[in-house]
PDB file of C-alpha atoms and ligand atoms in Angstrom:
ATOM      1  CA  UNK A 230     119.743 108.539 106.605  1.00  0.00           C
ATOM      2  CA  UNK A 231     119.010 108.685 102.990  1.00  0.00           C
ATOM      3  CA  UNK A 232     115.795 106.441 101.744  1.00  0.00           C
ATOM      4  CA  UNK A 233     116.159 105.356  98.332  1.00  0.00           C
ATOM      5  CA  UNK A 234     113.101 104.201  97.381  1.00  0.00           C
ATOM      6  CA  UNK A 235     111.005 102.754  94.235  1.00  0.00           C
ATOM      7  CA  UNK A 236     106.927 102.879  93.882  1.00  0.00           C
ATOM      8  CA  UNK A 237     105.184 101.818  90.874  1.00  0.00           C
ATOM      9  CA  UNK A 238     101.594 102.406  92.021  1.00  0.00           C
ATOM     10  CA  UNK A 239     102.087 104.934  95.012  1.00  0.00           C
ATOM     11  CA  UNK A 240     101.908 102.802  98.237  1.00  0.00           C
ATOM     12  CA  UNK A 241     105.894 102.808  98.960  1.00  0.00           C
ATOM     13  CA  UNK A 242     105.903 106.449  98.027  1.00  0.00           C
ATOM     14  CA  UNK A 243     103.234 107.005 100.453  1.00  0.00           C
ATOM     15  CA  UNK A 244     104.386 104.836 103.503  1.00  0.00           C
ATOM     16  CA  UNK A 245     108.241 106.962 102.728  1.00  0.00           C
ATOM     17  CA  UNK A 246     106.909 110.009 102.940  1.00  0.00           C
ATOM     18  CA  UNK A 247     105.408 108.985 106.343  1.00  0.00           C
ATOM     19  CA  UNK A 248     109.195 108.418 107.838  1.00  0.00           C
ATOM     20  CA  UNK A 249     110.343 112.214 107.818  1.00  0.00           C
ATOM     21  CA  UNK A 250     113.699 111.495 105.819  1.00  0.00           C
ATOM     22  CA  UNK A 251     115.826 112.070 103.225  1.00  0.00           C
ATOM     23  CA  UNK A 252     114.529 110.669  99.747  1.00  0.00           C
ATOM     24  CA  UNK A 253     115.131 109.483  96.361  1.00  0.00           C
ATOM     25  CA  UNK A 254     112.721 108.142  94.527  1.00  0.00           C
ATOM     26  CA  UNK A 255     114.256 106.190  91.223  1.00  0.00           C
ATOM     27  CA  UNK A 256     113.098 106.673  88.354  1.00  0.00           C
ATOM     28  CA  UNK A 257     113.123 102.943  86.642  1.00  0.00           C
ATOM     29  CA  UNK A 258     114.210 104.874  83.100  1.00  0.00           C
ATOM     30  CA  UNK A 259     117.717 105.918  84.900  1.00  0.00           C
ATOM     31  CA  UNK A 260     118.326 103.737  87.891  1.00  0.00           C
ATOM     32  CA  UNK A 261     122.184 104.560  87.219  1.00  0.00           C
ATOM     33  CA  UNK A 262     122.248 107.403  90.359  1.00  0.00           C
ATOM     34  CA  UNK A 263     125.672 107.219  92.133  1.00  0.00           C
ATOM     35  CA  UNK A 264     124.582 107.736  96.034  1.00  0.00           C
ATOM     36  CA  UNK A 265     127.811 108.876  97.989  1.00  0.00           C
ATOM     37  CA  UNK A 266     126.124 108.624 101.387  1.00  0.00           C
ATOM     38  CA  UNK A 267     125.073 106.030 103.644  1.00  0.00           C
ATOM     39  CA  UNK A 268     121.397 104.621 102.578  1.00  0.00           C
ATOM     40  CA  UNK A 269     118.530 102.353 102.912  1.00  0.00           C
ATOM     41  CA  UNK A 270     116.381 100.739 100.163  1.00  0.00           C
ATOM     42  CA  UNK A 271     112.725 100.622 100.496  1.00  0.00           C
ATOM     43  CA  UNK A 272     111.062  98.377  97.882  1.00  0.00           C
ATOM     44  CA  UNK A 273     107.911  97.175  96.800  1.00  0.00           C
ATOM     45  CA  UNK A 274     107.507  93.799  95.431  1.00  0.00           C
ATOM     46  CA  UNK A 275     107.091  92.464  91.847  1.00  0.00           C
ATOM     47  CA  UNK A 276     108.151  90.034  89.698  1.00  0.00           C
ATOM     48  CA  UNK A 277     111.536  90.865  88.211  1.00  0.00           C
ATOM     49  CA  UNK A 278     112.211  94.081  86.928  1.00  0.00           C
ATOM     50  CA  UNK A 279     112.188  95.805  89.989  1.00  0.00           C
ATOM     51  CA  UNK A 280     114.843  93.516  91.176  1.00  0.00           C
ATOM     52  CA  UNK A 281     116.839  94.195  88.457  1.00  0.00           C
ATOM     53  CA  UNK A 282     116.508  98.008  88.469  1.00  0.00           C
ATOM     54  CA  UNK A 283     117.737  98.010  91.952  1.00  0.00           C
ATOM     55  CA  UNK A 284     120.555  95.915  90.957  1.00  0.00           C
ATOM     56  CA  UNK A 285     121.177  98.247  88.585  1.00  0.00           C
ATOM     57  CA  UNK A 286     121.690 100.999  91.258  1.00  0.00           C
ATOM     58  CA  UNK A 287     123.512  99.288  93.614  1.00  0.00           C
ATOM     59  CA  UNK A 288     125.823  98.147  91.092  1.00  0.00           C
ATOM     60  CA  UNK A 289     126.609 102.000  89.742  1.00  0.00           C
ATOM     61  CA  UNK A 290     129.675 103.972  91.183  1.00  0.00           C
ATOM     62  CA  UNK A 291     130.409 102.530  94.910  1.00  0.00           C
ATOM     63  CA  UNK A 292     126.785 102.237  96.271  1.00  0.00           C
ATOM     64  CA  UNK A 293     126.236  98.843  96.981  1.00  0.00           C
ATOM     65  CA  UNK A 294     129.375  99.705  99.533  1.00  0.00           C
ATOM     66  CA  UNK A 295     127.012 102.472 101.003  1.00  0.00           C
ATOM     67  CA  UNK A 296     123.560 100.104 101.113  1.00  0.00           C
ATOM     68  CA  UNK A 297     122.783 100.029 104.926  1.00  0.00           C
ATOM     69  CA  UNK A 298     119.556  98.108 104.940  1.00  0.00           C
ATOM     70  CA  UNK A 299     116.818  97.383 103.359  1.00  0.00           C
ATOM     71  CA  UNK A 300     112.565  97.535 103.742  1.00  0.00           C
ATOM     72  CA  UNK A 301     110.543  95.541 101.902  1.00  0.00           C
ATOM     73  CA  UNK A 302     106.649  96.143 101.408  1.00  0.00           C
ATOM     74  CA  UNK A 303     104.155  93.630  99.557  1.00  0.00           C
ATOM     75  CA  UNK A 304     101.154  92.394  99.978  1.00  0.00           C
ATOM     76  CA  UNK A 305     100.716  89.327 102.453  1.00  0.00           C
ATOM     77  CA  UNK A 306      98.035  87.201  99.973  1.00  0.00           C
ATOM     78  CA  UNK A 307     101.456  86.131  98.237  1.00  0.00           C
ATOM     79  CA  UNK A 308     102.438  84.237 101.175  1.00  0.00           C
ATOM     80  CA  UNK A 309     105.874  82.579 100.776  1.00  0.00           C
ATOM     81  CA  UNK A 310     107.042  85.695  98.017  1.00  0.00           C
ATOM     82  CA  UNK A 311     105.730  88.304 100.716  1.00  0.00           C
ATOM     83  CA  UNK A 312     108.464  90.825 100.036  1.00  0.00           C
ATOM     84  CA  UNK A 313     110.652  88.153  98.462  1.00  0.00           C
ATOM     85  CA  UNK A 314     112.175  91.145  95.937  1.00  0.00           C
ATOM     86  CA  UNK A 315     113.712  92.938  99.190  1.00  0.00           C
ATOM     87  CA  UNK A 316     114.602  89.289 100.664  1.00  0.00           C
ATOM     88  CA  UNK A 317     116.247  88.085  96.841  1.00  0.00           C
ATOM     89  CA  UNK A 318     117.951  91.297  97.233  1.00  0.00           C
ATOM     90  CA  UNK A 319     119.185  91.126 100.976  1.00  0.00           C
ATOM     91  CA  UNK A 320     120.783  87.502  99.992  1.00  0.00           C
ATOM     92  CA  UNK A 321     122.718  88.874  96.841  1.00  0.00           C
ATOM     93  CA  UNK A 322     124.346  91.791  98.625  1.00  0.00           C
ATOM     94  CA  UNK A 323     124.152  90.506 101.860  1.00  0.00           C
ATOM     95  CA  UNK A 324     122.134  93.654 103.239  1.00  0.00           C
ATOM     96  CA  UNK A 325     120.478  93.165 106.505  1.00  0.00           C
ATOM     97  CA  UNK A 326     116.054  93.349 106.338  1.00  0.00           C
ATOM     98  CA  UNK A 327     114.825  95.981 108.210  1.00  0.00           C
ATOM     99  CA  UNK A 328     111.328  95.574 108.564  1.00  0.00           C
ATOM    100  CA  UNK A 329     108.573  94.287 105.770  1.00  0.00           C
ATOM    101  CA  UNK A 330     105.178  95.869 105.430  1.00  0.00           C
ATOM    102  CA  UNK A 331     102.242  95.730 103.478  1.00  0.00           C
ATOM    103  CA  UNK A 332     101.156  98.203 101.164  1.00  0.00           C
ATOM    104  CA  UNK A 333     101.704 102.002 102.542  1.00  0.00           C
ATOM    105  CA  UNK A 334     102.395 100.489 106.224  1.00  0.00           C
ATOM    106  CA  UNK A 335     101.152 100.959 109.960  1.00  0.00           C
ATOM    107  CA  UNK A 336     102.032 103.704 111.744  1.00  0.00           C
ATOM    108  CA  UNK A 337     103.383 100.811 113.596  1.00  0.00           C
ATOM    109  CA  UNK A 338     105.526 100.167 110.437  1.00  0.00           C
ATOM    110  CA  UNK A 339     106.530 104.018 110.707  1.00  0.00           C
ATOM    111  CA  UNK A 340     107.914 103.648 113.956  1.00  0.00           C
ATOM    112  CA  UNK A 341     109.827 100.306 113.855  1.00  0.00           C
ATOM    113  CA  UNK A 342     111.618 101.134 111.029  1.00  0.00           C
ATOM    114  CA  UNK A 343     112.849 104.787 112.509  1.00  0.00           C
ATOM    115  CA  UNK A 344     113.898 103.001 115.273  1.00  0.00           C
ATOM    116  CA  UNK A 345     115.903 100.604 112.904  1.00  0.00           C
ATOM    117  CA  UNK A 346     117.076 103.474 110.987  1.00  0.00           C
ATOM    118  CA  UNK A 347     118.019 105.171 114.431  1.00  0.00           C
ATOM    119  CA  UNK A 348     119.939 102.540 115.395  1.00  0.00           C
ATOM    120  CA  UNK A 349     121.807 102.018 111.922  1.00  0.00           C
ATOM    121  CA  UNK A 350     123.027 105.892 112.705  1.00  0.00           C
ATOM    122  CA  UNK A 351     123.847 105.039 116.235  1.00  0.00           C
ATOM    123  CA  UNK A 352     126.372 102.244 115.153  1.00  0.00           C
ATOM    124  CA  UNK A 353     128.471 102.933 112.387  1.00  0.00           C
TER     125      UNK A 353
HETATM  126  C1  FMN B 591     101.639  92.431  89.457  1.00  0.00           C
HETATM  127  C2  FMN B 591     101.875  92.483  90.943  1.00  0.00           C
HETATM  128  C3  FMN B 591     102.685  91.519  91.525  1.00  0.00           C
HETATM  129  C4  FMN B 591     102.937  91.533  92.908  1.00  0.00           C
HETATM  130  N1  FMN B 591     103.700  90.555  93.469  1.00  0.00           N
HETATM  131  C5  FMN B 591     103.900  90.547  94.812  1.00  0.00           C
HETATM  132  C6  FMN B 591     104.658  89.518  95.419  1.00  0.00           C
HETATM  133  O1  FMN B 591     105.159  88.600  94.781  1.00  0.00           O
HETATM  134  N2  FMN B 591     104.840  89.573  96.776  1.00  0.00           N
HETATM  135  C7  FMN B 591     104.325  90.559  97.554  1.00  0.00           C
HETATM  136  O2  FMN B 591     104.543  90.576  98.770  1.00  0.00           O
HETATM  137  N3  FMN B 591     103.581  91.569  96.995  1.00  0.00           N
HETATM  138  C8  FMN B 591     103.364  91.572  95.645  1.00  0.00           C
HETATM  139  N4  FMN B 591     102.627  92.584  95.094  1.00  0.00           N
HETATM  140  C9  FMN B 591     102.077  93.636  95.943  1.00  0.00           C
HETATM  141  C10 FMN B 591     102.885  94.952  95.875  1.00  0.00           C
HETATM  142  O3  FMN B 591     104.252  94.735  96.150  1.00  0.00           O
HETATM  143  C11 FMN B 591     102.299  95.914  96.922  1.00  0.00           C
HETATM  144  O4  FMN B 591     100.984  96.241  96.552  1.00  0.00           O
HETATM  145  C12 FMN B 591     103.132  97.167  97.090  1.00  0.00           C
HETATM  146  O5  FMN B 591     102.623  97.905  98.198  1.00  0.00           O
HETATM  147  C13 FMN B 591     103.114  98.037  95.853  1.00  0.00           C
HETATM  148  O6  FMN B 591     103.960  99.143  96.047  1.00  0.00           O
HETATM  149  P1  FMN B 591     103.983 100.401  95.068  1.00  0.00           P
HETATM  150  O7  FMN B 591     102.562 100.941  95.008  1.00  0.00           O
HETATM  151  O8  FMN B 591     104.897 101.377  95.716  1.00  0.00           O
HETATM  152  O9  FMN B 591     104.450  99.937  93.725  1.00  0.00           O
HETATM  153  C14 FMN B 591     102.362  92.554  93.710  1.00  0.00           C
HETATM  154  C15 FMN B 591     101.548  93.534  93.119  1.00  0.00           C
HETATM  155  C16 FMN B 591     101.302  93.501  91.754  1.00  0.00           C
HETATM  156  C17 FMN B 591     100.399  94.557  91.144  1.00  0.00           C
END
């Protein structure tokens, strides 16, 4: 499975790189890639623009038809917006939550989400 991922100060880069997949990191300048593949989003948090730059993706060629699921990582001190861009963007395009993390995740994070991921490939 592809991971399509954004990380403005490193940590979701880090905790992606952790997974052993396929990735994309976008580049906020050009958000406009056109995925053909199955994928899964893996997002950090922020007010805003992040949102919107991943709406911007999923809106570009057919990809929002290829989202699969999505991972959200934050920071729990922001209690009720603890990942709340992954969860604002699960509710618009009905994508299912994988798993939410903080920061560059657990190797506890590692392994739930490759088992989510496994099991994405195992259904479709
Ligand atoms: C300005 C700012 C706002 C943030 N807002 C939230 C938030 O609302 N909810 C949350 O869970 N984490 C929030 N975070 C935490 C980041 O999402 C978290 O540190 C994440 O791991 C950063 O990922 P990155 O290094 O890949 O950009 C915020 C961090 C910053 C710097």
């Amino acid at each position: 499975m592809l991971i399509v991922y954004i990380s403005l100060t490193g940590q979701t880069r880090k905790f992606v790189k952790k997974l052993n997949m396929d990735l994309l990191e976008l580049n906020p300048a050009n958000p406009f890639i056109e995925i053909n593949q199955p994928f899964i989003i893996v997002t950090p948090t922020y007010d805003g623009e992040v949102k919107e730059w991943l709406e911007d993706f999923l809106e570009t060629g057919q990809n929002k038809e290829f989202a699969k699921g999505i991972a959200g990582g934050g920071n729990l001190n922001f209690g009720p917006l603890f990942v709340s861009t992954a969860k604002a963007l699960s509710a618009t395009y009905d994508i299912p939550i994988l798993h939410q993390f903080e920061f560059q995740g657990t190797d506890e994070d590692v392994r739930i989400l490759k088992k989510a991921v496994n099991d994405l490939d195992n259904n479709k």
